[in-house]
Structures are given as C-alpha cells and as structure tokens.
Short mmCIF file of C-alpha atoms in Angstrom, two decimals:
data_model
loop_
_atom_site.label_atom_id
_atom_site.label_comp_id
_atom_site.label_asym_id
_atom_site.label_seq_id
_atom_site.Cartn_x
_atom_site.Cartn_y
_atom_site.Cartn_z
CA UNK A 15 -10.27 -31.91 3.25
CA UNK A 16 -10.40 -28.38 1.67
CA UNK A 17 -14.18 -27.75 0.13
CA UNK A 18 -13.39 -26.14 -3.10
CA UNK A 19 -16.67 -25.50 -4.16
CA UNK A 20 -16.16 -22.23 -2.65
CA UNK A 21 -13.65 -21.49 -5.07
CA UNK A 22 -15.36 -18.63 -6.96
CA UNK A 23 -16.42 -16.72 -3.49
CA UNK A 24 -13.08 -16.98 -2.41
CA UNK A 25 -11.48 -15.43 -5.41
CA UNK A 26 -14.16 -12.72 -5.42
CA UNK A 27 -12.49 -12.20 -1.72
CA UNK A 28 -9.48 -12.57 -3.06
CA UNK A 29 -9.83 -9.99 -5.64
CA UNK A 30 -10.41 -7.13 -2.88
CA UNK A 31 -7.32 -7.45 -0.74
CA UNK A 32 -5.43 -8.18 -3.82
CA UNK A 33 -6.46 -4.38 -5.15
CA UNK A 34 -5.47 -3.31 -1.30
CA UNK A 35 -2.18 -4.95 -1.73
CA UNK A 36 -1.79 -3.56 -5.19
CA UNK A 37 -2.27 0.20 -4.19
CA UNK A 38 0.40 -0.46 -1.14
CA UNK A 39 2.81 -1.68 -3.73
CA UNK A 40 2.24 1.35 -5.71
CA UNK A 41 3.12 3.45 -3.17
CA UNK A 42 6.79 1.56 -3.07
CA UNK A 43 6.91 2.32 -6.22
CA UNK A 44 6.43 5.67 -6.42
CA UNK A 45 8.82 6.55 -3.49
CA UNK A 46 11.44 4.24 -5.36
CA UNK A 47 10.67 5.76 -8.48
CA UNK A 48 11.29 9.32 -7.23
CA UNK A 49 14.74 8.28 -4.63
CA UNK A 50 16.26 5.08 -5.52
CA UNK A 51 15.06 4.03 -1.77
CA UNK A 52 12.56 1.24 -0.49
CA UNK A 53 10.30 2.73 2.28
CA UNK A 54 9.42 -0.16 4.42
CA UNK A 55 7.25 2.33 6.20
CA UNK A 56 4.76 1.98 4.04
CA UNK A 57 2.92 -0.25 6.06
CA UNK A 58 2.25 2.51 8.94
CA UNK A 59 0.31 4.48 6.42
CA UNK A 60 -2.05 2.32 5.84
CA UNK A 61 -2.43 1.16 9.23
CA UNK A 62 -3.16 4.76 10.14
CA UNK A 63 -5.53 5.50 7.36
CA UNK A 64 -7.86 3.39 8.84
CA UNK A 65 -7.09 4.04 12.23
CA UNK A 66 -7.44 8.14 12.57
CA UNK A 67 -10.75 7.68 10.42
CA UNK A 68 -11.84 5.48 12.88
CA UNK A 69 -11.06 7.70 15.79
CA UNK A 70 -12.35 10.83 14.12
CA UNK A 71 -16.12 9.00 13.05
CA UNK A 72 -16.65 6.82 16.36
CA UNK A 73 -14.77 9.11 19.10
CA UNK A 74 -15.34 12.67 18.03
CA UNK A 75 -18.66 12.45 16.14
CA UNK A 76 -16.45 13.14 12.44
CA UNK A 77 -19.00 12.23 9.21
CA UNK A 78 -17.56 9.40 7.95
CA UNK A 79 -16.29 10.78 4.33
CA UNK A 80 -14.57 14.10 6.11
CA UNK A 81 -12.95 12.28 8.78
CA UNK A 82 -11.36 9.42 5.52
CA UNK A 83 -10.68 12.57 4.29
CA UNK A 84 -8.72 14.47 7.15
CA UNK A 85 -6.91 10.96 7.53
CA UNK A 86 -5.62 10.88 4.12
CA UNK A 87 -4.43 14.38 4.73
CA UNK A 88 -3.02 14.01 7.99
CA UNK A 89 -0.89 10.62 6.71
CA UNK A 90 0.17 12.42 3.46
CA UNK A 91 1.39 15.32 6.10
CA UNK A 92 3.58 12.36 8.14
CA UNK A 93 5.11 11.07 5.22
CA UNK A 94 6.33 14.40 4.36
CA UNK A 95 7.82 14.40 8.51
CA UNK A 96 9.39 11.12 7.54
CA UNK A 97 10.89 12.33 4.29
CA UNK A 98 12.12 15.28 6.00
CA UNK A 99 13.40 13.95 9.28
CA UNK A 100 14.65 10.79 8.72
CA UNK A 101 15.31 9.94 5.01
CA UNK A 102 16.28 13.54 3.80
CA UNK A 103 19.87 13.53 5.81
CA UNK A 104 20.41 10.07 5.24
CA UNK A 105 19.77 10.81 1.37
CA UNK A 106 22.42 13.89 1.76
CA UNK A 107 25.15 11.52 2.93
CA UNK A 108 24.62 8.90 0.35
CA UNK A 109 23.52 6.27 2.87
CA UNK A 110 23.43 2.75 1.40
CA UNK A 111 19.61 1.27 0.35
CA UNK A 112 20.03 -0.77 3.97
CA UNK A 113 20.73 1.77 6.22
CA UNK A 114 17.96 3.52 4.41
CA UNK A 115 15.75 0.34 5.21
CA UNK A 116 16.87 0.05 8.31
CA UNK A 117 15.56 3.81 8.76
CA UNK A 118 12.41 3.29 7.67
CA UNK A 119 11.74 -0.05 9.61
CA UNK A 120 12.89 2.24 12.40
CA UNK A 121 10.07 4.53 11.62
CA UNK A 122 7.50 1.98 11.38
CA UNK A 123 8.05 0.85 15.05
CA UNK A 124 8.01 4.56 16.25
CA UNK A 125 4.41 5.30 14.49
CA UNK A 126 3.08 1.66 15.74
CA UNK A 127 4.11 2.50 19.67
CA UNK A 128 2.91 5.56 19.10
CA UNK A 129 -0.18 4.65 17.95
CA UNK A 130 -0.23 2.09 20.50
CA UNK A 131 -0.07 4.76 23.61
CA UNK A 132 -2.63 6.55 21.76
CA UNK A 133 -5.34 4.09 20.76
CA UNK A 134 -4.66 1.05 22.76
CA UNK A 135 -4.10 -2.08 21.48
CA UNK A 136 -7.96 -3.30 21.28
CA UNK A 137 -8.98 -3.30 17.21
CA UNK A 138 -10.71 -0.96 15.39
CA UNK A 139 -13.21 -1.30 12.74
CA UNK A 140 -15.24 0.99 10.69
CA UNK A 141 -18.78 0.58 9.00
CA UNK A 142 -19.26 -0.30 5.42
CA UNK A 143 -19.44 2.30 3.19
CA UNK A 144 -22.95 1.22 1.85
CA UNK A 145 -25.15 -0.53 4.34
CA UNK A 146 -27.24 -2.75 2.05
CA UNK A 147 -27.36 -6.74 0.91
CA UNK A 148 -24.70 -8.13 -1.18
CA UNK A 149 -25.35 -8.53 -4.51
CA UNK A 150 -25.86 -12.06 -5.87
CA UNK A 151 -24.05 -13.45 -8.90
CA UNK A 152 -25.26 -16.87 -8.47
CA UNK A 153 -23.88 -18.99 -5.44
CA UNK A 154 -21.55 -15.76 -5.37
CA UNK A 155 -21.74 -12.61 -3.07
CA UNK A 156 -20.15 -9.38 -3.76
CA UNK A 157 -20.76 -6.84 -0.87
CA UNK A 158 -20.60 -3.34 -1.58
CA UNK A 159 -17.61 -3.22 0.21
CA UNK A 160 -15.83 -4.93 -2.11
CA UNK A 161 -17.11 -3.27 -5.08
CA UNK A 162 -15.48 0.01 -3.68
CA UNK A 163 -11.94 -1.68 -2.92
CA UNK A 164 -12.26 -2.49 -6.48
CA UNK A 165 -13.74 0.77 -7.82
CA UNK A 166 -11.69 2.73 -5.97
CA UNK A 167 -8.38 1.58 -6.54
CA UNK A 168 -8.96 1.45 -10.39
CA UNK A 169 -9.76 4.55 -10.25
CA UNK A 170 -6.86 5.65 -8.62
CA UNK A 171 -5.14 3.55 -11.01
CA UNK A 172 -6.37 5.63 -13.57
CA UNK A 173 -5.83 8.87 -12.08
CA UNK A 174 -2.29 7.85 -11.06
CA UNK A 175 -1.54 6.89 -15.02
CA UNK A 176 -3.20 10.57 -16.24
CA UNK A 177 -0.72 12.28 -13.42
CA UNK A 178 2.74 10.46 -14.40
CA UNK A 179 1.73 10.81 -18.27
CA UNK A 180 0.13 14.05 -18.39
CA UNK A 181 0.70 16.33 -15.90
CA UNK A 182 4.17 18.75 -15.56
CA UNK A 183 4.80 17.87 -12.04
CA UNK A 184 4.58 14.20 -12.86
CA UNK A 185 6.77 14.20 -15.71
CA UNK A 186 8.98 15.54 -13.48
CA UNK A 187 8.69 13.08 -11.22
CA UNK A 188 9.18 10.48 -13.93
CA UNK A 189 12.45 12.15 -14.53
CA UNK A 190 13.66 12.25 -11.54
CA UNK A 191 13.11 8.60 -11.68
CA UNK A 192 15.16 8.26 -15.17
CA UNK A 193 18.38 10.53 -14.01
CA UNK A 194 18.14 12.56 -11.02
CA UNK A 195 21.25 14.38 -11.71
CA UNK A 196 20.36 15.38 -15.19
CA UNK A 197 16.42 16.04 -13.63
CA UNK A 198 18.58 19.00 -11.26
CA UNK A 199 20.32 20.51 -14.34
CA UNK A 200 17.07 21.13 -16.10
CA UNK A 201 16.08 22.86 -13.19
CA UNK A 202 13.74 19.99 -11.85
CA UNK A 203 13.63 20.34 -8.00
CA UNK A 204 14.67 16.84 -6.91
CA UNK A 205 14.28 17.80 -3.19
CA UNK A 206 10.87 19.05 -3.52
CA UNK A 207 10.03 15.83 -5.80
CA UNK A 208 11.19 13.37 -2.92
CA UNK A 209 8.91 15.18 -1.09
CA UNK A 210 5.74 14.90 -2.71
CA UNK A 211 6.84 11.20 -3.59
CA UNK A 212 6.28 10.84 0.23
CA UNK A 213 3.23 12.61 0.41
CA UNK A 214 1.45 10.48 -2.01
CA UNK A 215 2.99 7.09 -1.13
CA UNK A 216 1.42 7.97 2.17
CA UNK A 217 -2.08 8.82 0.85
CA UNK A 218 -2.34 6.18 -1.33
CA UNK A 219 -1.79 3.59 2.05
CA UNK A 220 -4.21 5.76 4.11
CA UNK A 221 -6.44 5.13 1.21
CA UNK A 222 -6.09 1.46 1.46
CA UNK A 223 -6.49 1.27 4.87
CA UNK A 224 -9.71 3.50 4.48
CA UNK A 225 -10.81 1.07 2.05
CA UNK A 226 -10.11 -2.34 3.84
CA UNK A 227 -10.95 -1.22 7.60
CA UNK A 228 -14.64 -2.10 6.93
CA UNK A 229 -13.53 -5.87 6.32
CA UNK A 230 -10.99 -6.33 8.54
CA UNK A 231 -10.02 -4.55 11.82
CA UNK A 232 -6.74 -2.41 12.12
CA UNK A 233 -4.26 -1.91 14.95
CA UNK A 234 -1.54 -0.79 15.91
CA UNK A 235 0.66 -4.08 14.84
CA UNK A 236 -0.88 -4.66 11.29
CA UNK A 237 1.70 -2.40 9.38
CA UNK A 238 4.21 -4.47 9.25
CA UNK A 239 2.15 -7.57 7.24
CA UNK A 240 0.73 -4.86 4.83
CA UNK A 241 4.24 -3.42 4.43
CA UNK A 242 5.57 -7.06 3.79
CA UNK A 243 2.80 -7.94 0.95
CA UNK A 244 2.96 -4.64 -0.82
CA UNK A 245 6.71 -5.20 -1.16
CA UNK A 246 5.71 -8.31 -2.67
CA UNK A 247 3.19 -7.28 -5.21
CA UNK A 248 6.15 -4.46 -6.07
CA UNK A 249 8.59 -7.08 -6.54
CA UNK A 250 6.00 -9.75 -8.53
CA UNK A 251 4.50 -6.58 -10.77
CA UNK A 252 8.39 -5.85 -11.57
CA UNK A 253 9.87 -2.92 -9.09
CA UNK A 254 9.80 0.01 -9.66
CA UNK A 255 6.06 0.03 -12.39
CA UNK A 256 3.52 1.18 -10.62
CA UNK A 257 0.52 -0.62 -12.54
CA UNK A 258 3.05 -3.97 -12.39
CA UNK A 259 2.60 -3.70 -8.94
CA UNK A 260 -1.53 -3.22 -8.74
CA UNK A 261 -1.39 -6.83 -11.22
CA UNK A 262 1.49 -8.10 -8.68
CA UNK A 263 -1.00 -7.37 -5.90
CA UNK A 264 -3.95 -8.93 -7.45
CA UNK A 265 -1.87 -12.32 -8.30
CA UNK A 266 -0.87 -11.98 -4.53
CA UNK A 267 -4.11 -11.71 -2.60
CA UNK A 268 -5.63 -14.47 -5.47
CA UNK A 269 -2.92 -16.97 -4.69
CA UNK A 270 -3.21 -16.34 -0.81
CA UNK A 271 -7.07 -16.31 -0.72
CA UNK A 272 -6.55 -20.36 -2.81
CA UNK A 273 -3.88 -21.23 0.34
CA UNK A 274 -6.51 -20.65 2.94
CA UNK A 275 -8.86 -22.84 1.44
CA UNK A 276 -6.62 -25.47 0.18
CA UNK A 277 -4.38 -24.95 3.77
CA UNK A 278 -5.44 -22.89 5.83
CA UNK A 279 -5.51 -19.37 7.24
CA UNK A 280 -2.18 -19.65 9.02
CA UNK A 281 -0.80 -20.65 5.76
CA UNK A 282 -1.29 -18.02 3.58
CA UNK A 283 1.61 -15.87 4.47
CA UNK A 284 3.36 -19.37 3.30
CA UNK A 285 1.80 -18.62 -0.08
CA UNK A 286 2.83 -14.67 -0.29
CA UNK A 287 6.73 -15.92 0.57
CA UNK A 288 6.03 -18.42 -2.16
CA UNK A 289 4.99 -15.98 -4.74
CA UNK A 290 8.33 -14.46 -4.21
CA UNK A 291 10.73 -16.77 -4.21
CA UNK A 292 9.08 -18.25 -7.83
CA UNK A 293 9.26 -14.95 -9.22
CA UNK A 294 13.00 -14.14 -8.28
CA UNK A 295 13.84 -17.84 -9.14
CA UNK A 296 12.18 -17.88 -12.51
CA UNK A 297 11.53 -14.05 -13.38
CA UNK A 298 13.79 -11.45 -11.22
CA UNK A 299 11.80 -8.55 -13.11
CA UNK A 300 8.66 -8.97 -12.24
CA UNK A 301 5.50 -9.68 -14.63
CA UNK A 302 6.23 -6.00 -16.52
CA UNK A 303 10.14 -5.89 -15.34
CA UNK A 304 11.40 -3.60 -13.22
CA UNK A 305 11.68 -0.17 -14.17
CA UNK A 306 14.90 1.28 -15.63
#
C-alpha cells in the first residue's frame, strides 16, 4: 500500500522535472511558433546537453560551467544542421506536418546511434552544481540541485518573455508566427527566423539536460521519453504558448511524481498518457489555448 506521507517530498521532486519538462515543451513551441512544424527532435537536444558536458568535464579535464557552456553552443549549432539539412527542403516543397514528423523522428535516431558509437551505451552522470546538504523545510529536503532546475528555468522563463515582447528580432519571430507570408512582405527574413527558432529550441533542451544530468543519468536512448513529455506539457499548456507549456510541464511531472507513489515507477508514463488524453477529451487547447 502506497505511503503517502511522503507526499510533500515527492511533489518537491516533482516540481524539478516538471520545470525540465516545461523548458522542453518550450522549445516545441518556439520551433512551432516560428514554422508551423512539430520537431520531435527535441528530445536529442537535451539528451546531448547533458551528454557533451559530461564528456568535456570528466574526459578532457573541461571546468564544469565552460564545458555546459560549449554544450549549449555546440547543440544550438546542430539544430541549425537539422534546420538546414533536413527540415529546410522539406519546408520548400510544402511537405505535410507528418512527413515533417516523420523527418525529425528520423533525426532523432541518427543523433542517438551516433551518440551511441561515440559514447557507448554505459550512463553518464554529472556532479551537482553545489556540493553541500539539502536544505530542510521540515520532514522536506530540497537539494541544491533542485533549487537550480527551478531557478534556472524561471529565469529563462523570464528572459524568454523580455525577448518575444521586447526585443526586434523577437517580434519578428512572433510574426512570423502570426502570418509568415505577410512577415516576408515587410521584409522579415522568414528563412533566417526558422533558423534561429532551431538554434534556440536546441539550447533551451541542452539546457535542460545540463540541468537534470546531476539527478538522473543520460544516454544515448533517453531522447525519445523527454521528447514524448515535452510534447505533452506543449499540448496540456495549450500548443503553440510558450509559458502554457512551462505550467503544462509542471502539472506533468506533479501528476507523474503522485503515480509513482500511488503506483509505481513503471506507471508513471501511464500518468503522462493520461494527462493527455483528459486534456484533448475535455480541453483540446490546452490550460492557456493554443496559440493562433
């Protein structure tokens, strides 16, 4: 019988890989926002954030912030590739949303065997960012990890909501999103937009995967779960808003950090699916509704 006293340690847990699934949904978003498409590569980013910092810190000696830093980078710098490569000529010809899917999944197993002829398949891990004793709210204990999953993705929450509201290039990105043929006759480059939609969906999942490494190992096979949970938060937070998706993501890892307790680990991708189908049953649009 589940033990539910250790409800309120369990939503603190909860809390963190919610934010993590929040920021992956975000970057949906964004590439959505920009293309009308649904990049189910998504999950590979974050899957290699954590991965090349790992390889740069405990193969080749890296300090720990430069080498999360030349990771973030380096993604950003493949999502460009995949923009470029396989989505830009497929967006030229007007491909339907599956066959763009169907691209992107395509991608995702490309990076993974990659990775996996690289690496290996053994996990990876990294160390906590701050190496001291959790803090103690009562029976409850919030590591420092945790405190930067949270920190960090509000405030790249934040800094996300100052770029789309105040800054030229992401107005323009915003209108892109709007009308992407009027965007091109007020001399908006659409191309270049798509582009840099890419780019930052990318860095925002190395940035996750930065964040959660030092709870949870990465390989080269844990894309694809990542990918599958942002795209829920996206679709919960209403597709296509970008903070709708960070709330959509906390709901998420909240209701699946409940399952395990109340069912089980194995369950708790039972709980995501759940999620999904209540929303689409009951509210289609999301908790914000999906963008127009």
């Amino acid at each position: 019988m589940a033990d539910w006293s250790y409800i309120p340690q369990v939503l603190v847990s909860g809390l963190g890989i919610g934010c993590v699934y929040g920021l992956i949904g975000i970057g949906f978003c964004v590439i959505y926002n920009a293309s009308g498409i649904v990049n189910f590569a998504q999950g590979a980013f974050v899957m290699l954030g954590g991965m090349i910092t790992h390889v740069l810190f405990a193969r080749n000696g890296v300090p720990l912030p430069l080498a999360a830093l030349v990771a973030i980078a380096a993604v950003a710098t493949l999502g460009v590739a995949i923009e470029r490569v396989v989505v830009r000529p497929l967006w030229n010809r007007k491909a339907t949303m599956f066959v763009m899917i169907l691209a992107t999944l395509a991608a995702q197993i490309v990076v993974e065997r990659l990775t996996l002829i690289a690496v290996g398949d053994q996990p990876k891990t990294l160390p906590v960012f701050t190496d001291r004793p959790p803090l103690m709210i009562g029976p409850v204990a919030i590591g420092y990890q945790l405190i930067w999953i949270v920190g960090g993705s509000l405030a790249i929450v934040a800094a996300l909501a100052a770029f789309f509201g105040l800054t030229r290039t992401g107005k323009a990105m915003r209108a892109c999103s709007i009308n992407r043929e009027a965007a091109a006759l007020q001399g908006i480059p659409v191309s270049r937009m798509l582009a840099l939609a890419f780019a930052l969906s990318a860095a925002l999942g190395a940035i996750a995967g930065i964040l959660i490494t030092p709870t949870q190992y990465t390989a080269f096979n844990v894309g694809v779960p990542f990918a599958i949970s942002g795209f829920i938060a996206a679709i919960v937070g209403g597709f296509g808003r970008p903070f709708g998706a960070f709330l959509g993501g906390l709901l998420l890892g909240l209701l699946q950090a409940l399952a395990i307790v109340g069912f089980g680990a194995g369950l708790k991708n039972v709980a995501a699916l759940s999620v999904l189908l209540l929303f689409l049953f009951i509210r289609p649009s999301g908790i914000l509704g999906a963008a127009k």
